PDB file of C-alpha atoms in Angstrom:
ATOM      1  CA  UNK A  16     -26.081   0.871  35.657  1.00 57.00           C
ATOM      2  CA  UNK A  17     -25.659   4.434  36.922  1.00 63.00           C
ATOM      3  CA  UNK A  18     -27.130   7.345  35.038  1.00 73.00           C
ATOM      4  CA  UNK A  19     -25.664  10.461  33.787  1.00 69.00           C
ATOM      5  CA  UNK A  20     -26.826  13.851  34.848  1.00 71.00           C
ATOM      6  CA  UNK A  21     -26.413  16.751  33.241  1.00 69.00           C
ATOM      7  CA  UNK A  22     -25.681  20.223  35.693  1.00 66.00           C
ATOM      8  CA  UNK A  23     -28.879  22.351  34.453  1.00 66.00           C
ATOM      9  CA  UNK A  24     -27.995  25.714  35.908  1.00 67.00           C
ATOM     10  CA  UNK A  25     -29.026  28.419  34.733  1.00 69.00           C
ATOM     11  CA  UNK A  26     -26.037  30.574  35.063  1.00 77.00           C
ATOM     12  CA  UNK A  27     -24.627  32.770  31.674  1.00 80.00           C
ATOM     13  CA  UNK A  28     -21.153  31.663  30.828  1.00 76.00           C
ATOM     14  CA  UNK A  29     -18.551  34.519  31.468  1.00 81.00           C
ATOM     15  CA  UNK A  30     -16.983  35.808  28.600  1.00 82.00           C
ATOM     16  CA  UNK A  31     -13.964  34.838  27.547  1.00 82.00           C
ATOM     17  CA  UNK A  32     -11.532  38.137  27.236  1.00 83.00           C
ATOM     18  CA  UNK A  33      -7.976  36.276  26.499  1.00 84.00           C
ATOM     19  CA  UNK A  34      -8.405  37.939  22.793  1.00 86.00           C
ATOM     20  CA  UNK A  35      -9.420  41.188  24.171  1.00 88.00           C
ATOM     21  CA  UNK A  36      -5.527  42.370  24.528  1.00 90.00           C
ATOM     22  CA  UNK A  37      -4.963  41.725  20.922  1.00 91.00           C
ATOM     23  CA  UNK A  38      -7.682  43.363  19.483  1.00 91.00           C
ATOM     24  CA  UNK A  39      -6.909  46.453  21.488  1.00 93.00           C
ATOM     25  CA  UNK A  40      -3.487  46.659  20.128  1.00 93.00           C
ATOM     26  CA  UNK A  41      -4.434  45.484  16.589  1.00 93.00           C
ATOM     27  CA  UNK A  42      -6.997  48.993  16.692  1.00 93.00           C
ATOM     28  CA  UNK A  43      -4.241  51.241  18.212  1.00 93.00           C
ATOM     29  CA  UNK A  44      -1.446  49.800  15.720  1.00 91.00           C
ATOM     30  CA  UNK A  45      -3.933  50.808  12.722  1.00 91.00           C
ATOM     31  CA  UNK A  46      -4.445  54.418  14.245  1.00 90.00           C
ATOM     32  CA  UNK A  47      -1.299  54.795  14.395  1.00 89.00           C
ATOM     33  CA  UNK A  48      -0.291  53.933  10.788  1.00 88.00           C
ATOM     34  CA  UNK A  49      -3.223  55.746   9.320  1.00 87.00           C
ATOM     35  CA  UNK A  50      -3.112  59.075  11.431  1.00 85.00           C
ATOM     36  CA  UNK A  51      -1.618  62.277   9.274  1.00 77.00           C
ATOM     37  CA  UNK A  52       0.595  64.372  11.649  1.00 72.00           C
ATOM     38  CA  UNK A  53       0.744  67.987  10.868  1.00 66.00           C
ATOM     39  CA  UNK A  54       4.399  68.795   9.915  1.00 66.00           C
ATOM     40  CA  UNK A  55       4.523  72.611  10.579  1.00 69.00           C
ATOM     41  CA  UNK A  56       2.203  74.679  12.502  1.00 74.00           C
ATOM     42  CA  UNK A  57       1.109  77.963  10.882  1.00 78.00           C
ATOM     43  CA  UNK A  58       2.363  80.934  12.322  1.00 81.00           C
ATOM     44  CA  UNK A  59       1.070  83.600   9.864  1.00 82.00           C
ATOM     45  CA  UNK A  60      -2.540  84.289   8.922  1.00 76.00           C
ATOM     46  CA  UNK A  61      -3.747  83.116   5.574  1.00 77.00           C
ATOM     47  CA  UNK A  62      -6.474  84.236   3.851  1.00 77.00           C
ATOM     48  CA  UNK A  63      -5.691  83.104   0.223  1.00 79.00           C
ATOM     49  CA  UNK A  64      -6.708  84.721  -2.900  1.00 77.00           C
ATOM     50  CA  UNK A  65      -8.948  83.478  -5.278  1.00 79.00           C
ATOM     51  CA  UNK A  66      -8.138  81.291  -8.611  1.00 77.00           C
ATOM     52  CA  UNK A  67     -10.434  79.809 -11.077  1.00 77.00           C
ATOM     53  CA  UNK A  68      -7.403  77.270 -13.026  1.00 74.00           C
ATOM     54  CA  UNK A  69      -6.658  75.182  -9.179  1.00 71.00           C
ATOM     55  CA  UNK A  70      -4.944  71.647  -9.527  1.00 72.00           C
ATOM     56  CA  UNK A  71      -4.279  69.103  -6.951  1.00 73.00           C
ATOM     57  CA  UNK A  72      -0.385  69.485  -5.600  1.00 66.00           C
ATOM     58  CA  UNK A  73       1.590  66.445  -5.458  1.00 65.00           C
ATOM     59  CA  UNK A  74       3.250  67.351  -1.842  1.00 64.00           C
ATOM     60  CA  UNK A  75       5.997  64.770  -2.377  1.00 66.00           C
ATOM     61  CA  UNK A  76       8.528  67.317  -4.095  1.00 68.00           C
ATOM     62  CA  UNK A  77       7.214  70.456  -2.873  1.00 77.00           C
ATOM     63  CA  UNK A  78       8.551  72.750  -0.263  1.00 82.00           C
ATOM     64  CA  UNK A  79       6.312  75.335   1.025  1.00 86.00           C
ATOM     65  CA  UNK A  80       6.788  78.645   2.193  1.00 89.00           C
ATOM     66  CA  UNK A  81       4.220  80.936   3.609  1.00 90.00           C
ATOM     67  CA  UNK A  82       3.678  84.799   3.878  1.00 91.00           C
ATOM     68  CA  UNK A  83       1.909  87.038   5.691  1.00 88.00           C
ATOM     69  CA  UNK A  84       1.254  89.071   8.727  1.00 88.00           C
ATOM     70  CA  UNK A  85       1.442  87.080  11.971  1.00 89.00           C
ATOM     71  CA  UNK A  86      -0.860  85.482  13.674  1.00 83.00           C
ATOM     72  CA  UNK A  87      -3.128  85.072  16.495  1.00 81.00           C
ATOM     73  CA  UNK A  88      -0.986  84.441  19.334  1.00 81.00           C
ATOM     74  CA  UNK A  89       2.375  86.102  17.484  1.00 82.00           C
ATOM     75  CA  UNK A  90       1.179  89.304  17.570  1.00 79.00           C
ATOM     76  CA  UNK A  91       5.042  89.973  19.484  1.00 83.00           C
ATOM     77  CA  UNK A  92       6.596  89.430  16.138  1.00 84.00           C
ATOM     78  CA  UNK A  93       5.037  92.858  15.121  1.00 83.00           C
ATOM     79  CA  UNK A  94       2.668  93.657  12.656  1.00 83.00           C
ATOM     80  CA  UNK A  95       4.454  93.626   9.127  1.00 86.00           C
ATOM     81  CA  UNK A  96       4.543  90.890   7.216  1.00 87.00           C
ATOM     82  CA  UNK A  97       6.912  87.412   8.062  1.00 88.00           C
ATOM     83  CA  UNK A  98       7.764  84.880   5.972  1.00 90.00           C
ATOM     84  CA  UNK A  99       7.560  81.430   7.589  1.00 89.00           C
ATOM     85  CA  UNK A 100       9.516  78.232   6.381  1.00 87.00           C
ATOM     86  CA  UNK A 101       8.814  74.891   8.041  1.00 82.00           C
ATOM     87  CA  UNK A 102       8.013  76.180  11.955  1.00 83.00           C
ATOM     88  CA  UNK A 103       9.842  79.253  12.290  1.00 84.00           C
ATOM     89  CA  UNK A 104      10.065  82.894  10.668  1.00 88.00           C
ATOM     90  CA  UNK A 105      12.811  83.816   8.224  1.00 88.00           C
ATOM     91  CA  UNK A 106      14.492  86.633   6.607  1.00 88.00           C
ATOM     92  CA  UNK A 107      14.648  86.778   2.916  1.00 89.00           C
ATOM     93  CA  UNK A 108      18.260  86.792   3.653  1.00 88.00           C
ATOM     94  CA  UNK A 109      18.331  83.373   5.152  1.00 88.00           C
ATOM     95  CA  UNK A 110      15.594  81.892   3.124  1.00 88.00           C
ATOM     96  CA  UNK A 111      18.429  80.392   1.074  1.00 88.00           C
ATOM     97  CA  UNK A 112      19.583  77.905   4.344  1.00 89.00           C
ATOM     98  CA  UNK A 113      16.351  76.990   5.042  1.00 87.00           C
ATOM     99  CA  UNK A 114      15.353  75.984   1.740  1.00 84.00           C
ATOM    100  CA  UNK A 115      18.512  74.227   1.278  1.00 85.00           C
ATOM    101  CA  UNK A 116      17.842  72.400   4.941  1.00 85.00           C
ATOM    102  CA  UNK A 117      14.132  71.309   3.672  1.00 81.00           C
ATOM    103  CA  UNK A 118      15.782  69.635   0.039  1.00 81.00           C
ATOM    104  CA  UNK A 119      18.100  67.734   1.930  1.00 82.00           C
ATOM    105  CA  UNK A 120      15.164  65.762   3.877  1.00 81.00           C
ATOM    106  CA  UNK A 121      13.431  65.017   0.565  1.00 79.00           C
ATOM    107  CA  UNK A 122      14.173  61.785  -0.984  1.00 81.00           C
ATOM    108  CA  UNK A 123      16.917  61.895  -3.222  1.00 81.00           C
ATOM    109  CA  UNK A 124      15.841  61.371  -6.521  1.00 81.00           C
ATOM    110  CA  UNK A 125      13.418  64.132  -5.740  1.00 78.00           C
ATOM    111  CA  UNK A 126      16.276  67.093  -4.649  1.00 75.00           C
ATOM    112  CA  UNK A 127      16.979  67.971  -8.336  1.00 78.00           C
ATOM    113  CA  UNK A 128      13.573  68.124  -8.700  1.00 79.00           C
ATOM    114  CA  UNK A 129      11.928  70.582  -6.073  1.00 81.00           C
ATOM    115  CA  UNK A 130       8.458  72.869  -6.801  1.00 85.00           C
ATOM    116  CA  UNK A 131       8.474  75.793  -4.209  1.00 88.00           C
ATOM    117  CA  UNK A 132       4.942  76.494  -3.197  1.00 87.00           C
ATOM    118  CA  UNK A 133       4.468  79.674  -2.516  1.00 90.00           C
ATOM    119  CA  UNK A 134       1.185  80.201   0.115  1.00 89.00           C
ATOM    120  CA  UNK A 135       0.478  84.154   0.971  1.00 89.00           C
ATOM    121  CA  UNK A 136      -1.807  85.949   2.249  1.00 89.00           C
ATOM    122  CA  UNK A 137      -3.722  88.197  -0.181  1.00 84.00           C
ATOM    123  CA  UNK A 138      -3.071  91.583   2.054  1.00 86.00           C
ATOM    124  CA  UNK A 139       1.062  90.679   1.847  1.00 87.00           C
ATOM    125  CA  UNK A 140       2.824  93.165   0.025  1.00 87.00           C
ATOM    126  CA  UNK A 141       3.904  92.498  -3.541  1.00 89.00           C
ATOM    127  CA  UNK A 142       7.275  93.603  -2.587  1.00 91.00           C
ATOM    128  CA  UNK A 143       8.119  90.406  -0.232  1.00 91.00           C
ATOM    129  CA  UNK A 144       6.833  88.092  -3.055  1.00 91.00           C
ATOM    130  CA  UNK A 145       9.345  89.841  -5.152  1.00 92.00           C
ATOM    131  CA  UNK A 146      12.215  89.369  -2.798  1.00 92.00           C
ATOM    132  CA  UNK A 147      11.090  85.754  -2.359  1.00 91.00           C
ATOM    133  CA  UNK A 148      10.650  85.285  -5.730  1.00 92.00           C
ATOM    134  CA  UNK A 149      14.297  86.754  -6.401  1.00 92.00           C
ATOM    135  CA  UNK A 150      16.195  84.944  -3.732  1.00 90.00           C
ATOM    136  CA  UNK A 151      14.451  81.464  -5.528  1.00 90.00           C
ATOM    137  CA  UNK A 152      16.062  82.909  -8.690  1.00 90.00           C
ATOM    138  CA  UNK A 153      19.689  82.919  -7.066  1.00 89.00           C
ATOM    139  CA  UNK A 154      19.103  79.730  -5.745  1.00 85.00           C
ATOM    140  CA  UNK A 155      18.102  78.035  -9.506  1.00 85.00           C
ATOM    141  CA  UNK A 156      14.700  77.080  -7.958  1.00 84.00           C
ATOM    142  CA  UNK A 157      12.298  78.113 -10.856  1.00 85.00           C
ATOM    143  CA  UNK A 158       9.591  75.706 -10.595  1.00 85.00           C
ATOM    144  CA  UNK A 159       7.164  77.858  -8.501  1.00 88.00           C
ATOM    145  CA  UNK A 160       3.661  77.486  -7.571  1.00 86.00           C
ATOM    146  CA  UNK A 161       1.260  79.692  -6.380  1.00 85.00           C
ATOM    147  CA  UNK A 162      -1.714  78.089  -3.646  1.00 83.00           C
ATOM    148  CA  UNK A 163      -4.763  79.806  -4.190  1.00 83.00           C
ATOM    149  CA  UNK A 164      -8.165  78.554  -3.075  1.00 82.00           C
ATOM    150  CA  UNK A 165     -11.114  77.725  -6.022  1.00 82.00           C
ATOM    151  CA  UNK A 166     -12.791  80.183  -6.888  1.00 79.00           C
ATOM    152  CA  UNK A 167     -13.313  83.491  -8.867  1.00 77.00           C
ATOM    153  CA  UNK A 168     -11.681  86.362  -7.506  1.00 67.00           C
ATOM    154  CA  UNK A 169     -14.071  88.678  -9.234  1.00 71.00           C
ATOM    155  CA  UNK A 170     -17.173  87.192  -8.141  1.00 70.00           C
ATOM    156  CA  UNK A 171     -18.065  88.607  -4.458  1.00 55.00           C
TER     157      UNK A 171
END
């Protein structure tokens, strides 16, 4: 009778990497689905005033609008203050097109049921939020909010 013999090397096996593929696309498949992309780039500066009553905004139904002088980088735009909807600056005169562009994207049971968000600087001029606030009028938007940051404006 013959006798078996075992190979005694002692040699590490390589590793096997036929899984490696699928891992690697399994992690960039979950990046993707969990990474937040910016929707709109800010154009003006915002330094936000104060509030002491802040609540968490549901951003589902909201459309935002910003306000204030422009900002690093669009200094060309001059030096007054700009009122910015989505990624470009508007006119109070044509804030009425681009808020109606921005309710048709929302969901539909949601149109009827918009909250303008109203984010500006604390240096704008009261008379732009006045304009804004009149042109929303016209257009039957009345739920309006105000983003403020926590805080007490009092206390400095």
């Amino acid at each position: 009778m013959s006798k078996f013999k075992k190979k005694k090397s002692g040699e590490i096996p390589a590793v096997n990497t036929a899984s490696l593929p699928d891992i690697v696309f399994m992690l960039l498949f979950f990046f993707m689905v969990v990474t937040v992309l910016r929707d709109s780039q800010l154009l003006v500066q915002q330094k936000l005033p104060k509030g002491d009553q802040v609540e968490k905004l549901k951003k589902d139904r909201s459309v935002f609008i910003y306000a204030g002088k422009p900002g690093a980088g669009y200094e060309k735009f001059g030096k007054e203050a700009k009122i910015q909807i989505g990624d470009k600056f508007t006119d109070v005169s044509n804030i009425k097109f681009a808020l109606e562009e921005l309710r048709r994207k929302l969901r539909p049971e949601l149109q009827d049921k918009v909250m303008v968000a109203l984010k500006v600087d604390e240096e704008t001029n009261t008379g732009l939020v006045t304009d804004i606030k009149q042109e929303l009028r016209d257009l039957n938007l009345l739920k309006l909010i105000y983003i403020t940051t926590p805080g007490n404006q009092l206390d400095n």
